[in-house]
mmCIF file of C-alpha atoms in Angstrom:
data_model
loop_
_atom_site.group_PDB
_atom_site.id
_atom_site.type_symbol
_atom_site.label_atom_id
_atom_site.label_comp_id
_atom_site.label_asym_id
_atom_site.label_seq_id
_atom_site.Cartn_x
_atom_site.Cartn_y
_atom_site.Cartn_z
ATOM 1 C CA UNK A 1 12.338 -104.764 149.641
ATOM 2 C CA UNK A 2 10.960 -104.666 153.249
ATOM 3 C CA UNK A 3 8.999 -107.850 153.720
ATOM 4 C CA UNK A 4 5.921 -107.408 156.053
ATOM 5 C CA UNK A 5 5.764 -111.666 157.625
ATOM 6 C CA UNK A 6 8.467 -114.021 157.458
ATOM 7 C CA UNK A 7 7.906 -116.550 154.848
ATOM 8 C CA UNK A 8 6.774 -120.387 156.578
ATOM 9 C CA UNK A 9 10.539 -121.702 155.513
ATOM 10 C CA UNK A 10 11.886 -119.949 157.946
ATOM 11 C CA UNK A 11 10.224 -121.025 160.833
ATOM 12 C CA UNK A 12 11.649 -123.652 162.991
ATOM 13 C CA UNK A 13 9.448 -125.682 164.870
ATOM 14 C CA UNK A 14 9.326 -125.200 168.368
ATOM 15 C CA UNK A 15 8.352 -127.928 171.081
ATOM 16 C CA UNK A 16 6.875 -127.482 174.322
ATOM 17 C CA UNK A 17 5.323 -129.322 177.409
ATOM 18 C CA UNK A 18 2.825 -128.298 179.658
ATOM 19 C CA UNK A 19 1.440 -130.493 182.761
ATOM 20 C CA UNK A 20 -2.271 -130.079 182.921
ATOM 21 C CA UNK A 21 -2.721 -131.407 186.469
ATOM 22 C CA UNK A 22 -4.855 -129.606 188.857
ATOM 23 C CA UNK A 23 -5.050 -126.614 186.043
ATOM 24 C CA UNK A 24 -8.392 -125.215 185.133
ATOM 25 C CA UNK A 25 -9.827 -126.083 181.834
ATOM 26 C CA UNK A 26 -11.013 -122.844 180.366
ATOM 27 C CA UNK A 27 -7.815 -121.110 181.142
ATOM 28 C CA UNK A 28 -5.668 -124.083 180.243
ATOM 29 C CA UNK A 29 -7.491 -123.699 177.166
ATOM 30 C CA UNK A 30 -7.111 -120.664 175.993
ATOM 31 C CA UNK A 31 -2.968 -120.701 177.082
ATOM 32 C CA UNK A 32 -2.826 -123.535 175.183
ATOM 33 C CA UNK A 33 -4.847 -122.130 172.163
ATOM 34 C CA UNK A 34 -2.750 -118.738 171.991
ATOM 35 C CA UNK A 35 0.560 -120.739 172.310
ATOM 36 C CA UNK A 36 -0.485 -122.384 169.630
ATOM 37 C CA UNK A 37 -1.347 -119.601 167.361
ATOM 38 C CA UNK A 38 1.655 -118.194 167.827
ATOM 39 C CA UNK A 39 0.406 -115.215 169.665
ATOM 40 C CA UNK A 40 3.288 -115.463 171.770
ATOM 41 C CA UNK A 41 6.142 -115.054 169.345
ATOM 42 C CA UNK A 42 7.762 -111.916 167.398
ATOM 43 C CA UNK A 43 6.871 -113.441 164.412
ATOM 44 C CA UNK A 44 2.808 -113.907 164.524
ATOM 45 C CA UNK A 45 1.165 -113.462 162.033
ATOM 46 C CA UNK A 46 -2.886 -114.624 161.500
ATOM 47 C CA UNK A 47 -2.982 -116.456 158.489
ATOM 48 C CA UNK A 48 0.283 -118.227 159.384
ATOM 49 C CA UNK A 49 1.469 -121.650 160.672
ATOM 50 C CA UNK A 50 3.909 -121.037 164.107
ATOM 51 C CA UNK A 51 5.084 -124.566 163.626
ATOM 52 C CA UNK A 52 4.745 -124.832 167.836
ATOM 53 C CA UNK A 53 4.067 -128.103 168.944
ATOM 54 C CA UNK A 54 2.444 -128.749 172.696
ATOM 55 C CA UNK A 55 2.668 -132.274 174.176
ATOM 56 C CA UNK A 56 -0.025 -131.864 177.315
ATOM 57 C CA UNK A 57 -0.064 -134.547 180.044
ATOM 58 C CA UNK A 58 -1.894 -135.313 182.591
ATOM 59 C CA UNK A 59 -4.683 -134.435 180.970
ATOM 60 C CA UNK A 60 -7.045 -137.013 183.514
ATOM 61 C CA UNK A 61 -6.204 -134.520 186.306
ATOM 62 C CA UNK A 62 -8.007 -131.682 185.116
ATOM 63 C CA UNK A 63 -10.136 -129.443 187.228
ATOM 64 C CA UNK A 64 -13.252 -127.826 186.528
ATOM 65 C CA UNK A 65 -14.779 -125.308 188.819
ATOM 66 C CA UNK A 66 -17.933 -124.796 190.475
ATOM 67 C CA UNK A 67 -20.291 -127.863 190.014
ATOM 68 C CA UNK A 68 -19.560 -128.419 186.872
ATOM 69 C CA UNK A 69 -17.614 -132.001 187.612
ATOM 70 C CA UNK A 70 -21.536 -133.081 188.359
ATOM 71 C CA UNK A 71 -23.707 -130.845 185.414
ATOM 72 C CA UNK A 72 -21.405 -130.635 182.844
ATOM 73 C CA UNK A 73 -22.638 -132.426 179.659
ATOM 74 C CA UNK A 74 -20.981 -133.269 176.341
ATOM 75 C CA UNK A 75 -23.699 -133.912 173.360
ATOM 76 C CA UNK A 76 -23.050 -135.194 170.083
ATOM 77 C CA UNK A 77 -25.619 -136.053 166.912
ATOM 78 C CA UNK A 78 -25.173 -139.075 164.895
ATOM 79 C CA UNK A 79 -26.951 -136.940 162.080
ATOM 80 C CA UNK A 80 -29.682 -139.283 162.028
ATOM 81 C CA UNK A 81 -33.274 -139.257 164.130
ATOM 82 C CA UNK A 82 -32.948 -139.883 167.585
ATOM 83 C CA UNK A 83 -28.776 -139.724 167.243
ATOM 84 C CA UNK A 84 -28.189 -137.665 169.796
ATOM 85 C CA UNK A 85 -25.792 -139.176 172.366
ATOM 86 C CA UNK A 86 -25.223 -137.169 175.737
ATOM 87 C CA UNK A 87 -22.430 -137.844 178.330
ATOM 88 C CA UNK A 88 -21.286 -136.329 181.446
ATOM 89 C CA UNK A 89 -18.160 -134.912 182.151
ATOM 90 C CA UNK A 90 -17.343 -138.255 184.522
ATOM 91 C CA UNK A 91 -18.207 -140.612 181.666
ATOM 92 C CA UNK A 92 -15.804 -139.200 179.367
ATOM 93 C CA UNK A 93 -12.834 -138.515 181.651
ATOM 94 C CA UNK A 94 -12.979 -142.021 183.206
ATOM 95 C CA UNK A 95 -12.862 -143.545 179.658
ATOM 96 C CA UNK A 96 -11.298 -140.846 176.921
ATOM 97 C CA UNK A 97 -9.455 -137.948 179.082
ATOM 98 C CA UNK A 98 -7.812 -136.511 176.011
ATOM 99 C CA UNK A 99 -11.496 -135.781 174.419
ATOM 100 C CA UNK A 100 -12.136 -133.023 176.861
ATOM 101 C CA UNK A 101 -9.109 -130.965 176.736
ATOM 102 C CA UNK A 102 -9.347 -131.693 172.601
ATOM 103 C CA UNK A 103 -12.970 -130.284 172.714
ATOM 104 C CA UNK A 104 -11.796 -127.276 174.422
ATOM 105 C CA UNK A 105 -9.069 -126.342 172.918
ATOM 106 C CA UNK A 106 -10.340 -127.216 169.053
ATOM 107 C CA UNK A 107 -13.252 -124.877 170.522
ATOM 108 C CA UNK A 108 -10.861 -121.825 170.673
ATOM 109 C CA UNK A 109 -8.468 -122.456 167.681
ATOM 110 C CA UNK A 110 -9.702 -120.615 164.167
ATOM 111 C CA UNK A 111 -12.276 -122.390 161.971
ATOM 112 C CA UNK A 112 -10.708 -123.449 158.825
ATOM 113 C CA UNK A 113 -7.325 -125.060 157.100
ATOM 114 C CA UNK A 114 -5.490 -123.283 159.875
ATOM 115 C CA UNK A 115 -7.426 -124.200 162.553
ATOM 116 C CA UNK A 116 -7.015 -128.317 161.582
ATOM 117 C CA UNK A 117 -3.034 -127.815 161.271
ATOM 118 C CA UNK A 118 -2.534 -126.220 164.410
ATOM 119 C CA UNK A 119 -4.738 -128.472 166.189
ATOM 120 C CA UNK A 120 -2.771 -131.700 164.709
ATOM 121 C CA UNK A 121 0.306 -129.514 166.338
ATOM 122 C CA UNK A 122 -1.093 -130.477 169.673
ATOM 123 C CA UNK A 123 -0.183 -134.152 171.456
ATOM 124 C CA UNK A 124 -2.319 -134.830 174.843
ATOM 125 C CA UNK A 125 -1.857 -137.969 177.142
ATOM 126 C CA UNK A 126 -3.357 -138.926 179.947
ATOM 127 C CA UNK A 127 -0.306 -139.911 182.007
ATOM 128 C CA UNK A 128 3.600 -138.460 182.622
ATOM 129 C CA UNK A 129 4.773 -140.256 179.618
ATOM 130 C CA UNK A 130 5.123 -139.153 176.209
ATOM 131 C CA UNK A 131 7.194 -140.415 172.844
ATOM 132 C CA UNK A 132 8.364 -137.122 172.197
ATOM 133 C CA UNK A 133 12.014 -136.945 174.208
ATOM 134 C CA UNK A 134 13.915 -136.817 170.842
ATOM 135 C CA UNK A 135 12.243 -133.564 169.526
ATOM 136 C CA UNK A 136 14.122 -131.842 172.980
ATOM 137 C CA UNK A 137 10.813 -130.046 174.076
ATOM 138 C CA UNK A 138 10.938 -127.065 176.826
ATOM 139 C CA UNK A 139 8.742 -127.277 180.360
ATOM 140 C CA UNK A 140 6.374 -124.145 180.638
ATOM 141 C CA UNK A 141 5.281 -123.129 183.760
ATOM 142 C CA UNK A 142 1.987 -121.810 183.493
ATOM 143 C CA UNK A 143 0.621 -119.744 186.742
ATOM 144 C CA UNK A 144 -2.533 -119.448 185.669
ATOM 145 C CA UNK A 145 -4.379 -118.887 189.128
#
């Protein structure tokens, strides 16, 4: 019987880092977001975990382009009256780094079951250091200028 996907068991998981410094955030993104999908691999398919895990770091040396470092806002709503909290791109970065990069990149994942296990597949720090050395991950490169 020809099989048409490879069944999740037989997926290993796969580890990777990429350094986010002095990378663009929308095209960061969306690497990061197909890498993650599995768009990448032989074996994609959709509705399918690709077990790939992405440790980013570095993620407080992020560039935007344009002005956006001075107009970009981030808005939440508490859900209440009068909840709704606004930052700027400064405010977050100086205190949470991670939360941009997570915003953009949850942005661009699939809505859904799928979407919330790949995005758990994703580790971000703000500095060079990570607790992942025992999973043996692989440096990518990514020229995305």
């Amino acid at each position: 019987m020809n099989k048409t996907y490879i069944p999740q068991l037989k997926i290993d998981h796969q580890w990777f880092i990429i350094n986010a410094e002095n990378q663009n955030l929308g095209k960061l993104s969306s690497k990061v977001a197909q890498i993650l999908k599995g768009k990448s691999t032989n074996t994609y398919s959709p509705h399918l975990n690709s077990n790939i895990h992405i440790v980013l770091l570095n993620s407080k040396l992020i560039n935007l382009t344009g002005k956006k470092k001075l107009n970009k806002i981030y808005k939440k709503h508490s859900g209440y009256p009068g909840g709704l909290k606004v930052k700027t791109f400064y405010e977050i970065q100086s205190k949470q780094p991670n939360k941009i990069l997570e915003k953009s990149i949850r942005g661009m994942l699939p809505k859904g079951r799928l979407g919330r296990q790949l995005f758990r597949q994703l580790k971000i720090y703000p500095e060079n250091i990570h607790p992942h050395e025992a999973q043996k991950p692989q440096i990518i490169k990514l020229d995305l200028d």
